[in-house]
């Protein structure tokens, strides 16, 4: 069974574990630790490249990140984000750019919003698609990151989008910052898994940005992202010790010197 179909079949039997990865070492760690899905998110634009938002991420950058993650994935499904303006202008662009990501190593692609024509065409080309509704950072950059689904009208709108995305052929949907009750409702109404980020335990799986969960992105710590370790602080400590030892002459010792 293709990996995306295996992920879809997990709905109702076990929770799906997804985490972002952008490079070979991180992918090896996350794949080796048993993550089901490695998401090569366009969040890379912020957490790896230090930009203010995700809009500047290019197809070329996404292909490089995707190749590195695929080489380290250890059997996890690699899902790559389609960056801003790689699918919005035409269905033809959508299929061609999804193909570039698949050739770079992605087992599936993710695109933001209920762009049903693009989802249908990419799926028909044989590339599995993950949907993404709720807060959509590619458009939030113009409008804000406010939570979605907090009133009944918006919850209905999101549920309708989720059903459309399922009908268009997606194998899974990310729900970003959707109120917990609305996310649980959507999860019950669609036959494909939902993967939540800030959307509560009612989803079929969870995704976190690896830099958030490991304390590696100092500029912003989203309140819904649990910090499992503060590697940023630990790494700063290690580099300070190295600096002290170089300045004091304690490093390098004999065993760190060749011949
Ligand atoms: O780009 C990304 O990391 C994402 C997740 C937040 C779902 O789309």
GROMACS .gro file of C-alpha atoms and ligand atoms in nm:
model
  267
    1UNK     CA    1   0.000   0.000   0.000
    2UNK     CA    2   0.145   0.347  -0.079
    3UNK     CA    3   0.250   0.531   0.237
    4UNK     CA    4  -0.019   0.803   0.201
    5UNK     CA    5  -0.291   0.535   0.184
    6UNK     CA    6  -0.145   0.371   0.496
    7UNK     CA    7  -0.167   0.706   0.677
    8UNK     CA    8  -0.529   0.750   0.562
    9UNK     CA    9  -0.611   0.399   0.689
   10UNK     CA   10  -0.495   0.494   1.041
   11UNK     CA   11  -0.815   0.697   1.096
   12UNK     CA   12  -1.006   0.545   1.383
   13UNK     CA   13  -0.736   0.290   1.466
   14UNK     CA   14  -0.439   0.492   1.589
   15UNK     CA   15  -0.331   0.855   1.621
   16UNK     CA   16  -0.106   0.993   1.347
   17UNK     CA   17   0.223   1.152   1.454
   18UNK     CA   18   0.350   1.426   1.225
   19UNK     CA   19   0.636   1.671   1.277
   20UNK     CA   20   0.806   1.918   1.046
   21UNK     CA   21   1.158   1.851   0.916
   22UNK     CA   22   1.370   2.052   0.677
   23UNK     CA   23   1.708   1.878   0.669
   24UNK     CA   24   1.877   1.537   0.674
   25UNK     CA   25   1.981   1.516   1.043
   26UNK     CA   26   1.641   1.628   1.174
   27UNK     CA   27   1.459   1.393   0.938
   28UNK     CA   28   1.680   1.103   1.053
   29UNK     CA   29   1.604   1.183   1.417
   30UNK     CA   30   1.227   1.221   1.364
   31UNK     CA   31   1.193   0.924   1.126
   32UNK     CA   32   1.407   0.710   1.356
   33UNK     CA   33   1.196   0.813   1.657
   34UNK     CA   34   0.883   0.678   1.487
   35UNK     CA   35   0.706   0.982   1.336
   36UNK     CA   36   0.455   0.869   1.074
   37UNK     CA   37   0.474   1.188   0.865
   38UNK     CA   38   0.762   1.431   0.810
   39UNK     CA   39   0.615   1.758   0.689
   40UNK     CA   40   0.855   1.974   0.491
   41UNK     CA   41   0.660   2.287   0.581
   42UNK     CA   42   0.704   2.624   0.421
   43UNK     CA   43   0.746   2.731   0.785
   44UNK     CA   44   1.111   2.669   0.681
   45UNK     CA   45   1.103   3.025   0.548
   46UNK     CA   46   1.071   3.149   0.908
   47UNK     CA   47   1.231   2.887   1.134
   48UNK     CA   48   1.523   2.793   0.906
   49UNK     CA   49   1.575   3.096   0.682
   50UNK     CA   50   1.481   3.367   0.935
   51UNK     CA   51   1.222   3.547   0.719
   52UNK     CA   52   0.920   3.726   0.870
   53UNK     CA   53   0.662   3.502   0.700
   54UNK     CA   54   0.631   3.209   0.460
   55UNK     CA   55   0.558   3.407   0.142
   56UNK     CA   56   0.913   3.426   0.009
   57UNK     CA   57   0.970   3.050   0.003
   58UNK     CA   58   1.050   2.929  -0.348
   59UNK     CA   59   1.004   2.598  -0.528
   60UNK     CA   60   1.383   2.569  -0.555
   61UNK     CA   61   1.420   2.599  -0.176
   62UNK     CA   62   1.139   2.349  -0.114
   63UNK     CA   63   1.301   2.097  -0.351
   64UNK     CA   64   1.633   2.122  -0.164
   65UNK     CA   65   1.465   2.077   0.177
   66UNK     CA   66   1.251   1.791   0.041
   67UNK     CA   67   1.547   1.599  -0.101
   68UNK     CA   68   1.738   1.628   0.228
   69UNK     CA   69   1.436   1.511   0.433
   70UNK     CA   70   1.360   1.223   0.195
   71UNK     CA   71   1.718   1.097   0.230
   72UNK     CA   72   1.681   1.087   0.611
   73UNK     CA   73   1.315   0.988   0.644
   74UNK     CA   74   1.362   0.624   0.750
   75UNK     CA   75   1.029   0.514   0.606
   76UNK     CA   76   0.812   0.805   0.728
   77UNK     CA   77   0.586   0.965   0.466
   78UNK     CA   78   0.748   1.287   0.339
   79UNK     CA   79   0.485   1.555   0.269
   80UNK     CA   80   0.607   1.879   0.112
   81UNK     CA   81   0.431   2.212   0.124
   82UNK     CA   82   0.352   2.377  -0.205
   83UNK     CA   83   0.485   2.730  -0.149
   84UNK     CA   84   0.300   3.056  -0.209
   85UNK     CA   85   0.209   3.107  -0.577
   86UNK     CA   86   0.324   2.759  -0.681
   87UNK     CA   87  -0.041   2.648  -0.735
   88UNK     CA   88  -0.268   2.953  -0.702
   89UNK     CA   89  -0.229   3.088  -1.058
   90UNK     CA   90  -0.334   2.779  -1.251
   91UNK     CA   91  -0.403   2.407  -1.225
   92UNK     CA   92  -0.121   2.352  -1.474
   93UNK     CA   93   0.127   2.523  -1.236
   94UNK     CA   94  -0.013   2.315  -0.951
   95UNK     CA   95   0.046   1.982  -1.125
   96UNK     CA   96   0.388   2.079  -1.259
   97UNK     CA   97   0.512   2.205  -0.921
   98UNK     CA   98   0.368   1.907  -0.733
   99UNK     CA   99   0.562   1.692  -0.981
  100UNK     CA  100   0.885   1.878  -0.901
  101UNK     CA  101   0.837   1.809  -0.530
  102UNK     CA  102   0.757   1.441  -0.598
  103UNK     CA  103   1.071   1.413  -0.810
  104UNK     CA  104   1.271   1.572  -0.525
  105UNK     CA  105   1.149   1.295  -0.292
  106UNK     CA  106   0.804   1.392  -0.157
  107UNK     CA  107   0.553   1.109  -0.115
  108UNK     CA  108   0.271   1.366  -0.102
  109UNK     CA  109   0.221   1.743  -0.120
  110UNK     CA  110   0.022   1.981   0.100
  111UNK     CA  111  -0.157   2.292  -0.016
  112UNK     CA  112  -0.342   2.557   0.180
  113UNK     CA  113  -0.709   2.633   0.125
  114UNK     CA  114  -1.000   2.467  -0.047
  115UNK     CA  115  -0.851   2.482  -0.398
  116UNK     CA  116  -1.051   2.183  -0.515
  117UNK     CA  117  -0.948   2.204  -0.883
  118UNK     CA  118  -0.579   2.189  -0.789
  119UNK     CA  119  -0.636   1.903  -0.542
  120UNK     CA  120  -0.830   1.705  -0.805
  121UNK     CA  121  -0.568   1.757  -1.076
  122UNK     CA  122  -0.265   1.675  -0.857
  123UNK     CA  123  -0.438   1.363  -0.723
  124UNK     CA  124  -0.532   1.259  -1.078
  125UNK     CA  125  -0.163   1.294  -1.171
  126UNK     CA  126  -0.088   1.028  -0.907
  127UNK     CA  127   0.049   1.252  -0.630
  128UNK     CA  128  -0.135   1.227  -0.296
  129UNK     CA  129  -0.254   1.560  -0.153
  130UNK     CA  130  -0.289   1.675   0.208
  131UNK     CA  131  -0.534   1.964   0.254
  132UNK     CA  132  -0.484   2.250   0.500
  133UNK     CA  133  -0.764   2.468   0.640
  134UNK     CA  134  -0.818   2.695   0.941
  135UNK     CA  135  -0.536   2.946   0.976
  136UNK     CA  136  -0.346   2.948   0.648
  137UNK     CA  137  -0.012   3.121   0.691
  138UNK     CA  138   0.022   3.199   0.317
  139UNK     CA  139  -0.290   3.419   0.343
  140UNK     CA  140  -0.262   3.497   0.715
  141UNK     CA  141   0.040   3.705   0.623
  142UNK     CA  142  -0.213   3.949   0.471
  143UNK     CA  143  -0.483   3.912   0.733
  144UNK     CA  144  -0.376   3.769   1.069
  145UNK     CA  145  -0.343   3.448   1.264
  146UNK     CA  146  -0.673   3.461   1.457
  147UNK     CA  147  -0.821   3.125   1.557
  148UNK     CA  148  -1.088   2.979   1.329
  149UNK     CA  149  -1.411   2.792   1.392
  150UNK     CA  150  -1.490   2.977   1.712
  151UNK     CA  151  -1.847   3.064   1.603
  152UNK     CA  152  -2.105   2.829   1.449
  153UNK     CA  153  -2.103   3.003   1.109
  154UNK     CA  154  -1.726   2.968   1.069
  155UNK     CA  155  -1.737   2.609   1.196
  156UNK     CA  156  -1.997   2.532   0.922
  157UNK     CA  157  -1.776   2.699   0.661
  158UNK     CA  158  -1.471   2.494   0.765
  159UNK     CA  159  -1.673   2.170   0.775
  160UNK     CA  160  -1.794   2.241   0.420
  161UNK     CA  161  -1.437   2.305   0.304
  162UNK     CA  162  -1.319   1.981   0.467
  163UNK     CA  163  -1.592   1.778   0.294
  164UNK     CA  164  -1.502   1.939  -0.041
  165UNK     CA  165  -1.131   1.863   0.008
  166UNK     CA  166  -1.214   1.499   0.087
  167UNK     CA  167  -1.440   1.476  -0.217
  168UNK     CA  168  -1.163   1.624  -0.437
  169UNK     CA  169  -0.940   1.329  -0.343
  170UNK     CA  170  -0.713   1.448  -0.058
  171UNK     CA  171  -0.594   1.170   0.176
  172UNK     CA  172  -0.572   1.385   0.488
  173UNK     CA  173  -0.635   1.744   0.611
  174UNK     CA  174  -0.439   1.970   0.845
  175UNK     CA  175  -0.658   2.181   1.075
  176UNK     CA  176  -0.453   2.478   1.195
  177UNK     CA  177  -0.572   2.674   1.499
  178UNK     CA  178  -0.934   2.557   1.467
  179UNK     CA  179  -1.140   2.570   1.788
  180UNK     CA  180  -1.134   2.228   1.955
  181UNK     CA  181  -1.510   2.167   1.926
  182UNK     CA  182  -1.515   2.255   1.555
  183UNK     CA  183  -1.206   2.039   1.489
  184UNK     CA  184  -1.370   1.741   1.663
  185UNK     CA  185  -1.688   1.796   1.463
  186UNK     CA  186  -1.498   1.811   1.130
  187UNK     CA  187  -1.303   1.498   1.229
  188UNK     CA  188  -1.633   1.316   1.280
  189UNK     CA  189  -1.780   1.439   0.952
  190UNK     CA  190  -1.501   1.340   0.712
  191UNK     CA  191  -1.375   0.995   0.622
  192UNK     CA  192  -1.009   1.104   0.590
  193UNK     CA  193  -0.784   1.181   0.889
  194UNK     CA  194  -0.749   1.529   1.032
  195UNK     CA  195  -0.412   1.639   1.168
  196UNK     CA  196  -0.437   1.921   1.419
  197UNK     CA  197  -0.201   2.200   1.513
  198UNK     CA  198  -0.344   2.400   1.801
  199UNK     CA  199  -0.681   2.234   1.731
  200UNK     CA  200  -0.713   2.001   2.028
  201UNK     CA  201  -0.731   1.629   2.097
  202UNK     CA  202  -1.037   1.561   1.880
  203UNK     CA  203  -0.823   1.535   1.564
  204UNK     CA  204  -0.696   1.204   1.421
  205UNK     CA  205  -0.334   1.314   1.461
  206UNK     CA  206  -0.111   1.604   1.559
  207UNK     CA  207   0.166   1.802   1.392
  208UNK     CA  208   0.420   2.033   1.554
  209UNK     CA  209   0.692   2.249   1.405
  210UNK     CA  210   1.016   2.079   1.517
  211UNK     CA  211   1.180   2.414   1.604
  212UNK     CA  212   0.885   2.497   1.835
  213UNK     CA  213   0.885   2.164   2.019
  214UNK     CA  214   1.264   2.171   2.068
  215UNK     CA  215   1.294   2.541   2.163
  216UNK     CA  216   1.500   2.623   1.855
  217UNK     CA  217   1.307   2.924   1.724
  218UNK     CA  218   1.363   3.222   1.953
  219UNK     CA  219   1.144   3.473   1.763
  220UNK     CA  220   0.803   3.321   1.846
  221UNK     CA  221   0.676   3.045   2.074
  222UNK     CA  222   0.315   2.966   1.982
  223UNK     CA  223   0.115   2.897   2.301
  224UNK     CA  224  -0.024   2.569   2.162
  225UNK     CA  225   0.320   2.425   2.089
  226UNK     CA  226   0.443   2.217   2.382
  227UNK     CA  227   0.820   2.251   2.434
  228UNK     CA  228   0.955   1.898   2.483
  229UNK     CA  229   1.314   2.013   2.525
  230UNK     CA  230   1.493   2.348   2.520
  231UNK     CA  231   1.773   2.261   2.280
  232UNK     CA  232   1.824   2.629   2.195
  233UNK     CA  233   1.935   2.699   2.554
  234UNK     CA  234   2.140   2.378   2.569
  235UNK     CA  235   2.317   2.454   2.240
  236UNK     CA  236   2.397   2.810   2.355
  237UNK     CA  237   2.549   2.661   2.673
  238UNK     CA  238   2.763   2.419   2.469
  239UNK     CA  239   2.892   2.693   2.239
  240UNK     CA  240   2.971   2.920   2.541
  241UNK     CA  241   3.174   2.637   2.700
  242UNK     CA  242   3.361   2.587   2.372
  243UNK     CA  243   3.433   2.963   2.348
  244UNK     CA  244   3.563   2.969   2.707
  245UNK     CA  245   3.787   2.667   2.644
  246UNK     CA  246   3.931   2.810   2.321
  247UNK     CA  247   4.005   3.139   2.498
  248UNK     CA  248   4.157   2.967   2.803
  249UNK     CA  249   4.357   2.717   2.595
  250UNK     CA  250   4.174   2.416   2.746
  251UNK     CA  251   4.063   2.315   2.394
  252UNK     CA  252   4.211   2.152   2.194
  253UNK     CA  253   4.371   1.896   2.427
  254UNK     CA  254   4.620   1.633   2.315
  255UNK     CA  255   4.349   1.389   2.206
  256UNK     CA  256   4.197   1.651   1.973
  257UNK     CA  257   4.528   1.714   1.798
  258UNK     CA  258   4.647   1.507   1.505
  259UNK     CA  259   4.983   1.328   1.492
  260LIG     O1  260   0.449   2.503   0.720
  260LIG     C1  261   0.419   2.432   0.817
  260LIG     O2  262   0.501   2.398   0.903
  260LIG     C2  263   0.279   2.390   0.830
  260LIG     C3  264   0.236   2.334   0.962
  260LIG     C4  265   0.225   2.443   1.061
  260LIG     C5  266   0.111   2.257   0.951
  260LIG     O3  267   0.204   2.405   0.739
   0.00000   0.00000   0.00000
